Amino acid sequence: MLPPPAHNNLIDHLCRQSGLDPVSADRLVQEVLAFYDETTAAFIRRRHYELQKAGLANATIYRLIGEELPLRRFSPESLSERQIRRTIYG
């Protein structure tokens, strides 16, 4: 299967720079796009789970998530710790 035309320049660049074949380069592009398409709520829940598994306390997790949110590709509105907790626990 050939990559879609919209990403041909990027895929060609990745193939030249990394030695990836076009199918693998396309798969990589699709993974990166999917990563950045994550919603704010999905990001918060995923990061909470990852940081919890790393053994961090919720107070630290909330602060870290609050610091990471503006660094996302599409920066969401600022969320308070309470809003972050409500996103995680409903």
mmCIF file of N, CA, C and O in Angstrom:
data_model
loop_
_atom_site.group_PDB
_atom_site.id
_atom_site.type_symbol
_atom_site.label_atom_id
_atom_site.label_comp_id
_atom_site.label_asym_id
_atom_site.label_seq_id
_atom_site.Cartn_x
_atom_site.Cartn_y
_atom_site.Cartn_z
ATOM 1 N N MET A 1 0.842 -1.181 0.000
ATOM 2 C CA MET A 1 0.000 0.000 0.000
ATOM 3 C C MET A 1 0.886 1.242 0.000
ATOM 4 O O MET A 1 1.782 1.379 0.815
ATOM 5 N N LEU A 2 0.617 2.195 -0.902
ATOM 6 C CA LEU A 2 1.399 3.422 -0.987
ATOM 7 C C LEU A 2 0.833 4.481 -0.045
ATOM 8 O O LEU A 2 -0.361 4.505 0.223
ATOM 9 N N PRO A 3 1.704 5.361 0.466
ATOM 10 C CA PRO A 3 1.239 6.411 1.371
ATOM 11 C C PRO A 3 0.320 7.389 0.656
ATOM 12 O O PRO A 3 0.418 7.572 -0.554
ATOM 13 N N PRO A 4 -0.585 8.055 1.411
ATOM 14 C CA PRO A 4 -1.466 9.050 0.783
ATOM 15 C C PRO A 4 -0.653 10.233 0.276
ATOM 16 O O PRO A 4 0.363 10.587 0.866
ATOM 17 N N PRO A 5 -1.080 10.873 -0.819
ATOM 18 C CA PRO A 5 -0.322 11.980 -1.411
ATOM 19 C C PRO A 5 -0.069 13.152 -0.468
ATOM 20 O O PRO A 5 0.926 13.843 -0.609
ATOM 21 N N ALA A 6 -0.936 13.369 0.505
ATOM 22 C CA ALA A 6 -0.793 14.520 1.412
ATOM 23 C C ALA A 6 0.516 14.486 2.195
ATOM 24 O O ALA A 6 1.022 15.522 2.611
ATOM 25 N N HIS A 7 1.072 13.322 2.409
ATOM 26 C CA HIS A 7 2.279 13.202 3.234
ATOM 27 C C HIS A 7 3.498 12.755 2.435
ATOM 28 O O HIS A 7 4.530 12.433 3.018
ATOM 29 N N ASN A 8 3.403 12.752 1.103
ATOM 30 C CA ASN A 8 4.508 12.235 0.284
ATOM 31 C C ASN A 8 5.827 12.954 0.532
ATOM 32 O O ASN A 8 6.870 12.300 0.618
ATOM 33 N N ASN A 9 5.815 14.295 0.640
ATOM 34 C CA ASN A 9 7.068 15.020 0.869
ATOM 35 C C ASN A 9 7.702 14.628 2.197
ATOM 36 O O ASN A 9 8.912 14.427 2.286
ATOM 37 N N LEU A 10 6.888 14.547 3.230
ATOM 38 C CA LEU A 10 7.402 14.155 4.544
ATOM 39 C C LEU A 10 7.912 12.722 4.517
ATOM 40 O O LEU A 10 8.979 12.424 5.057
ATOM 41 N N ILE A 11 7.181 11.840 3.887
ATOM 42 C CA ILE A 11 7.590 10.426 3.818
ATOM 43 C C ILE A 11 8.886 10.296 3.023
ATOM 44 O O ILE A 11 9.799 9.571 3.437
ATOM 45 N N ASP A 12 8.995 11.003 1.903
ATOM 46 C CA ASP A 12 10.249 10.987 1.133
ATOM 47 C C ASP A 12 11.413 11.475 1.985
ATOM 48 O O ASP A 12 12.498 10.879 1.975
ATOM 49 N N HIS A 13 11.193 12.544 2.733
ATOM 50 C CA HIS A 13 12.239 13.083 3.612
ATOM 51 C C HIS A 13 12.658 12.056 4.663
ATOM 52 O O HIS A 13 13.849 11.838 4.888
ATOM 53 N N LEU A 14 11.674 11.423 5.300
ATOM 54 C CA LEU A 14 11.991 10.408 6.315
ATOM 55 C C LEU A 14 12.759 9.238 5.711
ATOM 56 O O LEU A 14 13.695 8.716 6.330
ATOM 57 N N CYS A 15 12.381 8.826 4.524
ATOM 58 C CA CYS A 15 13.080 7.718 3.855
ATOM 59 C C CYS A 15 14.536 8.091 3.577
ATOM 60 O O CYS A 15 15.443 7.294 3.820
ATOM 61 N N ARG A 16 14.758 9.301 3.100
ATOM 62 C CA ARG A 16 16.132 9.752 2.804
ATOM 63 C C ARG A 16 16.963 9.878 4.080
ATOM 64 O O ARG A 16 18.127 9.504 4.116
ATOM 65 N N GLN A 17 16.357 10.414 5.137
ATOM 66 C CA GLN A 17 17.098 10.692 6.365
ATOM 67 C C GLN A 17 17.310 9.468 7.245
ATOM 68 O O GLN A 17 18.299 9.394 7.971
ATOM 69 N N SER A 18 16.376 8.531 7.196
ATOM 70 C CA SER A 18 16.438 7.422 8.149
ATOM 71 C C SER A 18 16.663 6.058 7.518
ATOM 72 O O SER A 18 16.956 5.103 8.226
ATOM 73 N N GLY A 19 16.478 5.972 6.216
ATOM 74 C CA GLY A 19 16.604 4.671 5.572
ATOM 75 C C GLY A 19 15.346 3.828 5.684
ATOM 76 O O GLY A 19 15.346 2.659 5.295
ATOM 77 N N LEU A 20 14.267 4.406 6.218
ATOM 78 C CA LEU A 20 12.997 3.678 6.294
ATOM 79 C C LEU A 20 12.434 3.468 4.896
ATOM 80 O O LEU A 20 12.645 4.288 4.002
ATOM 81 N N ASP A 21 11.697 2.375 4.723
ATOM 82 C CA ASP A 21 10.981 2.180 3.470
ATOM 83 C C ASP A 21 9.703 3.026 3.526
ATOM 84 O O ASP A 21 9.278 3.431 4.613
ATOM 85 N N PRO A 22 9.081 3.325 2.373
ATOM 86 C CA PRO A 22 7.899 4.206 2.370
ATOM 87 C C PRO A 22 6.748 3.724 3.244
ATOM 88 O O PRO A 22 6.070 4.541 3.876
ATOM 89 N N VAL A 23 6.523 2.432 3.329
ATOM 90 C CA VAL A 23 5.417 1.925 4.150
ATOM 91 C C VAL A 23 5.708 2.174 5.632
ATOM 92 O O VAL A 23 4.834 2.628 6.379
ATOM 93 N N SER A 24 6.940 1.923 6.066
ATOM 94 C CA SER A 24 7.303 2.163 7.465
ATOM 95 C C SER A 24 7.285 3.653 7.790
ATOM 96 O O SER A 24 6.839 4.052 8.868
ATOM 97 N N ALA A 25 7.747 4.479 6.858
ATOM 98 C CA ALA A 25 7.724 5.926 7.072
ATOM 99 C C ALA A 25 6.287 6.421 7.185
ATOM 100 O O ALA A 25 5.977 7.255 8.034
ATOM 101 N N ASP A 26 5.401 5.912 6.344
ATOM 102 C CA ASP A 26 3.993 6.290 6.419
ATOM 103 C C ASP A 26 3.395 5.872 7.767
ATOM 104 O O ASP A 26 2.662 6.635 8.390
ATOM 105 N N ARG A 27 3.713 4.674 8.213
ATOM 106 C CA ARG A 27 3.216 4.195 9.510
ATOM 107 C C ARG A 27 3.697 5.121 10.625
ATOM 108 O O ARG A 27 2.938 5.463 11.534
ATOM 109 N N LEU A 28 4.947 5.545 10.558
ATOM 110 C CA LEU A 28 5.500 6.456 11.555
ATOM 111 C C LEU A 28 4.757 7.794 11.545
ATOM 112 O O LEU A 28 4.381 8.315 12.593
ATOM 113 N N VAL A 29 4.518 8.338 10.363
ATOM 114 C CA VAL A 29 3.788 9.599 10.244
ATOM 115 C C VAL A 29 2.392 9.450 10.836
ATOM 116 O O VAL A 29 1.923 10.321 11.583
ATOM 117 N N GLN A 30 1.711 8.362 10.528
ATOM 118 C CA GLN A 30 0.355 8.137 11.051
ATOM 119 C C GLN A 30 0.364 8.031 12.572
ATOM 120 O O GLN A 30 -0.542 8.547 13.242
ATOM 121 N N GLU A 31 1.373 7.385 13.152
ATOM 122 C CA GLU A 31 1.484 7.275 14.609
ATOM 123 C C GLU A 31 1.693 8.647 15.245
ATOM 124 O O GLU A 31 1.088 8.966 16.269
ATOM 125 N N VAL A 32 2.558 9.456 14.658
ATOM 126 C CA VAL A 32 2.823 10.792 15.197
ATOM 127 C C VAL A 32 1.555 11.655 15.120
ATOM 128 O O VAL A 32 1.194 12.337 16.081
ATOM 129 N N LEU A 33 0.858 11.600 13.983
ATOM 130 C CA LEU A 33 -0.380 12.369 13.845
ATOM 131 C C LEU A 33 -1.432 11.915 14.853
ATOM 132 O O LEU A 33 -2.122 12.751 15.455
ATOM 133 N N ALA A 34 -1.542 10.613 15.066
ATOM 134 C CA ALA A 34 -2.504 10.095 16.049
ATOM 135 C C ALA A 34 -2.141 10.563 17.454
ATOM 136 O O ALA A 34 -3.019 10.917 18.253
ATOM 137 N N PHE A 35 -0.849 10.599 17.768
ATOM 138 C CA PHE A 35 -0.390 11.055 19.078
ATOM 139 C C PHE A 35 -0.824 12.499 19.313
ATOM 140 O O PHE A 35 -1.306 12.853 20.383
ATOM 141 N N TYR A 36 -0.666 13.340 18.307
ATOM 142 C CA TYR A 36 -1.017 14.742 18.464
ATOM 143 C C TYR A 36 -2.497 15.032 18.278
ATOM 144 O O TYR A 36 -2.945 16.141 18.541
ATOM 145 N N ASP A 37 -3.262 14.072 17.844
ATOM 146 C CA ASP A 37 -4.714 14.243 17.740
ATOM 147 C C ASP A 37 -5.423 13.929 19.052
ATOM 148 O O ASP A 37 -6.627 14.106 19.166
ATOM 149 N N GLU A 38 -4.681 13.479 20.050
ATOM 150 C CA GLU A 38 -5.245 13.132 21.349
ATOM 151 C C GLU A 38 -5.959 14.343 21.946
ATOM 152 O O GLU A 38 -5.443 15.457 21.919
ATOM 153 N N THR A 39 -7.149 14.119 22.484
ATOM 154 C CA THR A 39 -7.890 15.207 23.126
ATOM 155 C C THR A 39 -7.255 15.551 24.468
ATOM 156 O O THR A 39 -6.481 14.767 25.027
ATOM 157 N N THR A 40 -7.632 16.712 24.989
ATOM 158 C CA THR A 40 -7.134 17.128 26.298
ATOM 159 C C THR A 40 -7.508 16.104 27.365
ATOM 160 O O THR A 40 -6.665 15.692 28.162
ATOM 161 N N ALA A 41 -8.765 15.667 27.371
ATOM 162 C CA ALA A 41 -9.225 14.703 28.383
ATOM 163 C C ALA A 41 -8.469 13.383 28.260
ATOM 164 O O ALA A 41 -8.058 12.802 29.271
ATOM 165 N N ALA A 42 -8.273 12.907 27.035
ATOM 166 C CA ALA A 42 -7.550 11.640 26.841
ATOM 167 C C ALA A 42 -6.096 11.780 27.284
ATOM 168 O O ALA A 42 -5.533 10.866 27.903
ATOM 169 N N PHE A 43 -5.476 12.931 26.983
ATOM 170 C CA PHE A 43 -4.104 13.172 27.417
ATOM 171 C C PHE A 43 -4.006 13.159 28.939
ATOM 172 O O PHE A 43 -3.126 12.519 29.516
ATOM 173 N N ILE A 44 -4.916 13.869 29.599
ATOM 174 C CA ILE A 44 -4.892 13.938 31.063
ATOM 175 C C ILE A 44 -5.033 12.541 31.663
ATOM 176 O O ILE A 44 -4.290 12.160 32.568
ATOM 177 N N ARG A 45 -5.982 11.767 31.165
ATOM 178 C CA ARG A 45 -6.182 10.416 31.709
ATOM 179 C C ARG A 45 -4.970 9.526 31.460
ATOM 180 O O ARG A 45 -4.539 8.788 32.342
ATOM 181 N N ARG A 46 -4.399 9.601 30.244
ATOM 182 C CA ARG A 46 -3.231 8.781 29.913
ATOM 183 C C ARG A 46 -2.044 9.157 30.781
ATOM 184 O O ARG A 46 -1.377 8.294 31.361
ATOM 185 N N ARG A 47 -1.770 10.458 30.905
ATOM 186 C CA ARG A 47 -0.621 10.886 31.705
ATOM 187 C C ARG A 47 -0.824 10.560 33.180
ATOM 188 O O ARG A 47 0.124 10.176 33.868
ATOM 189 N N HIS A 48 -2.045 10.714 33.682
ATOM 190 C CA HIS A 48 -2.314 10.365 35.072
ATOM 191 C C HIS A 48 -1.982 8.896 35.303
ATOM 192 O O HIS A 48 -1.286 8.546 36.261
ATOM 193 N N TYR A 49 -2.437 8.037 34.422
ATOM 194 C CA TYR A 49 -2.173 6.605 34.550
ATOM 195 C C TYR A 49 -0.669 6.330 34.493
ATOM 196 O O TYR A 49 -0.133 5.588 35.330
ATOM 197 N N GLU A 50 0.039 6.942 33.527
ATOM 198 C CA GLU A 50 1.482 6.718 33.387
ATOM 199 C C GLU A 50 2.236 7.195 34.628
ATOM 200 O O GLU A 50 3.123 6.489 35.129
ATOM 201 N N LEU A 51 1.896 8.379 35.115
ATOM 202 C CA LEU A 51 2.603 8.934 36.270
ATOM 203 C C LEU A 51 2.255 8.184 37.553
ATOM 204 O O LEU A 51 3.107 7.998 38.431
ATOM 205 N N GLN A 52 1.008 7.722 37.651
ATOM 206 C CA GLN A 52 0.602 6.909 38.800
ATOM 207 C C GLN A 52 1.382 5.597 38.817
ATOM 208 O O GLN A 52 1.852 5.161 39.860
ATOM 209 N N LYS A 53 1.525 4.974 37.636
ATOM 210 C CA LYS A 53 2.299 3.723 37.526
ATOM 211 C C LYS A 53 3.761 3.945 37.897
ATOM 212 O O LYS A 53 4.427 3.029 38.356
ATOM 213 N N ALA A 54 4.256 5.172 37.694
ATOM 214 C CA ALA A 54 5.631 5.511 38.047
ATOM 215 C C ALA A 54 5.778 5.774 39.542
ATOM 216 O O ALA A 54 6.878 6.027 40.017
ATOM 217 N N GLY A 55 4.657 5.742 40.282
ATOM 218 C CA GLY A 55 4.702 5.880 41.726
ATOM 219 C C GLY A 55 4.563 7.296 42.255
ATOM 220 O O GLY A 55 4.815 7.534 43.434
ATOM 221 N N LEU A 56 4.164 8.227 41.409
ATOM 222 C CA LEU A 56 4.030 9.613 41.870
ATOM 223 C C LEU A 56 2.704 9.819 42.594
ATOM 224 O O LEU A 56 1.705 9.169 42.285
ATOM 225 N N ALA A 57 2.705 10.744 43.551
ATOM 226 C CA ALA A 57 1.498 11.096 44.287
ATOM 227 C C ALA A 57 0.622 12.000 43.421
ATOM 228 O O ALA A 57 1.118 12.720 42.552
ATOM 229 N N ASN A 58 -0.692 11.968 43.676
ATOM 230 C CA ASN A 58 -1.620 12.751 42.868
ATOM 231 C C ASN A 58 -1.295 14.237 42.849
ATOM 232 O O ASN A 58 -1.395 14.879 41.809
ATOM 233 N N ALA A 59 -0.901 14.808 43.986
ATOM 234 C CA ALA A 59 -0.582 16.242 44.012
ATOM 235 C C ALA A 59 0.532 16.554 43.012
ATOM 236 O O ALA A 59 0.467 17.555 42.283
ATOM 237 N N THR A 60 1.533 15.710 42.945
ATOM 238 C CA THR A 60 2.631 15.888 41.993
ATOM 239 C C THR A 60 2.147 15.669 40.570
ATOM 240 O O THR A 60 2.506 16.411 39.654
ATOM 241 N N ILE A 61 1.314 14.655 40.390
ATOM 242 C CA ILE A 61 0.770 14.349 39.064
ATOM 243 C C ILE A 61 -0.024 15.533 38.529
ATOM 244 O O ILE A 61 0.144 15.936 37.381
ATOM 245 N N TYR A 62 -0.891 16.107 39.354
ATOM 246 C CA TYR A 62 -1.711 17.238 38.906
ATOM 247 C C TYR A 62 -0.835 18.415 38.482
ATOM 248 O O TYR A 62 -1.088 19.067 37.469
ATOM 249 N N ARG A 63 0.204 18.684 39.256
ATOM 250 C CA ARG A 63 1.114 19.787 38.932
ATOM 251 C C ARG A 63 1.828 19.506 37.612
ATOM 252 O O ARG A 63 1.896 20.373 36.737
ATOM 253 N N LEU A 64 2.334 18.280 37.445
ATOM 254 C CA LEU A 64 3.049 17.934 36.213
ATOM 255 C C LEU A 64 2.148 18.005 34.988
ATOM 256 O O LEU A 64 2.544 18.534 33.947
ATOM 257 N N ILE A 65 0.930 17.489 35.119
ATOM 258 C CA ILE A 65 -0.011 17.554 33.995
ATOM 259 C C ILE A 65 -0.304 19.004 33.657
ATOM 260 O O ILE A 65 -0.328 19.390 32.484
ATOM 261 N N GLY A 66 -0.509 19.845 34.660
ATOM 262 C CA GLY A 66 -0.754 21.257 34.434
ATOM 263 C C GLY A 66 0.410 21.932 33.715
ATOM 264 O O GLY A 66 0.203 22.816 32.883
ATOM 265 N N GLU A 67 1.637 21.502 34.009
ATOM 266 C CA GLU A 67 2.816 22.057 33.340
ATOM 267 C C GLU A 67 2.953 21.529 31.917
ATOM 268 O O GLU A 67 3.468 22.228 31.037
ATOM 269 N N GLU A 68 2.531 20.290 31.675
ATOM 270 C CA GLU A 68 2.677 19.677 30.348
ATOM 271 C C GLU A 68 1.620 20.142 29.356
ATOM 272 O O GLU A 68 1.882 20.193 28.151
ATOM 273 N N LEU A 69 0.429 20.475 29.832
ATOM 274 C CA LEU A 69 -0.664 20.841 28.915
ATOM 275 C C LEU A 69 -0.302 21.952 27.931
ATOM 276 O O LEU A 69 -0.573 21.818 26.732
ATOM 277 N N PRO A 70 0.319 23.046 28.371
ATOM 278 C CA PRO A 70 0.638 24.113 27.410
ATOM 279 C C PRO A 70 1.695 23.704 26.380
ATOM 280 O O PRO A 70 1.874 24.378 25.377
ATOM 281 N N LEU A 71 2.409 22.609 26.626
ATOM 282 C CA LEU A 71 3.458 22.168 25.711
ATOM 283 C C LEU A 71 2.925 21.273 24.592
ATOM 284 O O LEU A 71 3.675 20.903 23.697
ATOM 285 N N ARG A 72 1.652 20.960 24.667
ATOM 286 C CA ARG A 72 1.040 20.123 23.641
ATOM 287 C C ARG A 72 0.989 20.864 22.324
ATOM 288 O O ARG A 72 1.044 22.096 22.282
ATOM 289 N N ARG A 73 0.856 20.147 21.221
ATOM 290 C CA ARG A 73 0.842 20.743 19.882
ATOM 291 C C ARG A 73 -0.224 21.825 19.769
ATOM 292 O O ARG A 73 0.021 22.894 19.249
ATOM 293 N N PHE A 74 -1.428 21.545 20.233
ATOM 294 C CA PHE A 74 -2.495 22.538 20.276
ATOM 295 C C PHE A 74 -2.772 22.799 21.743
ATOM 296 O O PHE A 74 -3.466 22.046 22.390
ATOM 297 N N SER A 75 -2.204 23.851 22.242
ATOM 298 C CA SER A 75 -2.330 24.148 23.663
ATOM 299 C C SER A 75 -3.790 24.361 24.042
ATOM 300 O O SER A 75 -4.465 25.209 23.470
ATOM 301 N N PRO A 76 -4.268 23.599 25.005
ATOM 302 C CA PRO A 76 -5.644 23.771 25.474
ATOM 303 C C PRO A 76 -5.737 24.951 26.434
ATOM 304 O O PRO A 76 -4.726 25.542 26.804
ATOM 305 N N GLU A 77 -6.952 25.270 26.830
ATOM 306 C CA GLU A 77 -7.130 26.300 27.840
ATOM 307 C C GLU A 77 -6.472 25.840 29.137
ATOM 308 O O GLU A 77 -6.272 24.660 29.352
ATOM 309 N N SER A 78 -6.110 26.803 29.975
ATOM 310 C CA SER A 78 -5.514 26.454 31.262
ATOM 311 C C SER A 78 -6.554 25.753 32.118
ATOM 312 O O SER A 78 -7.715 26.158 32.158
ATOM 313 N N LEU A 79 -6.141 24.702 32.786
ATOM 314 C CA LEU A 79 -7.031 23.957 33.672
ATOM 315 C C LEU A 79 -6.495 24.030 35.093
ATOM 316 O O LEU A 79 -5.292 23.927 35.320
ATOM 317 N N SER A 80 -7.397 24.180 36.048
ATOM 318 C CA SER A 80 -7.005 24.160 37.455
ATOM 319 C C SER A 80 -6.784 22.706 37.870
ATOM 320 O O SER A 80 -7.174 21.768 37.164
ATOM 321 N N GLU A 81 -6.167 22.509 39.032
ATOM 322 C CA GLU A 81 -5.997 21.143 39.542
ATOM 323 C C GLU A 81 -7.355 20.469 39.718
ATOM 324 O O GLU A 81 -7.509 19.279 39.460
ATOM 325 N N ARG A 82 -8.334 21.234 40.141
ATOM 326 C CA ARG A 82 -9.689 20.683 40.327
ATOM 327 C C ARG A 82 -10.247 20.183 38.994
ATOM 328 O O ARG A 82 -10.815 19.100 38.918
ATOM 329 N N GLN A 83 -10.067 20.959 37.923
ATOM 330 C CA GLN A 83 -10.543 20.536 36.605
ATOM 331 C C GLN A 83 -9.796 19.297 36.123
ATOM 332 O O GLN A 83 -10.390 18.409 35.515
ATOM 333 N N ILE A 84 -8.515 19.224 36.403
ATOM 334 C CA ILE A 84 -7.731 18.041 36.042
ATOM 335 C C ILE A 84 -8.259 16.826 36.798
ATOM 336 O O ILE A 84 -8.481 15.754 36.209
ATOM 337 N N ARG A 85 -8.484 16.953 38.120
ATOM 338 C CA ARG A 85 -9.037 15.846 38.921
ATOM 339 C C ARG A 85 -10.393 15.414 38.390
ATOM 340 O O ARG A 85 -10.666 14.223 38.270
ATOM 341 N N ARG A 86 -11.263 16.385 38.055
ATOM 342 C CA ARG A 86 -12.615 16.062 37.555
ATOM 343 C C ARG A 86 -12.544 15.340 36.218
ATOM 344 O O ARG A 86 -13.363 14.466 35.937
ATOM 345 N N THR A 87 -11.574 15.682 35.378
ATOM 346 C CA THR A 87 -11.413 14.987 34.105
ATOM 347 C C THR A 87 -11.028 13.525 34.339
ATOM 348 O O THR A 87 -11.499 12.631 33.652
ATOM 349 N N ILE A 88 -10.180 13.300 35.332
ATOM 350 C CA ILE A 88 -9.719 11.941 35.626
ATOM 351 C C ILE A 88 -10.829 11.123 36.278
ATOM 352 O O ILE A 88 -11.119 9.998 35.861
ATOM 353 N N TYR A 89 -11.462 11.668 37.282
ATOM 354 C CA TYR A 89 -12.404 10.881 38.089
ATOM 355 C C TYR A 89 -13.876 11.135 37.766
ATOM 356 O O TYR A 89 -14.748 10.469 38.292
ATOM 357 N N GLY A 90 -14.159 12.099 36.911
ATOM 358 C CA GLY A 90 -15.546 12.357 36.519
ATOM 359 C C GLY A 90 -16.286 13.297 37.427
ATOM 360 O O GLY A 90 -15.949 13.795 38.395
#
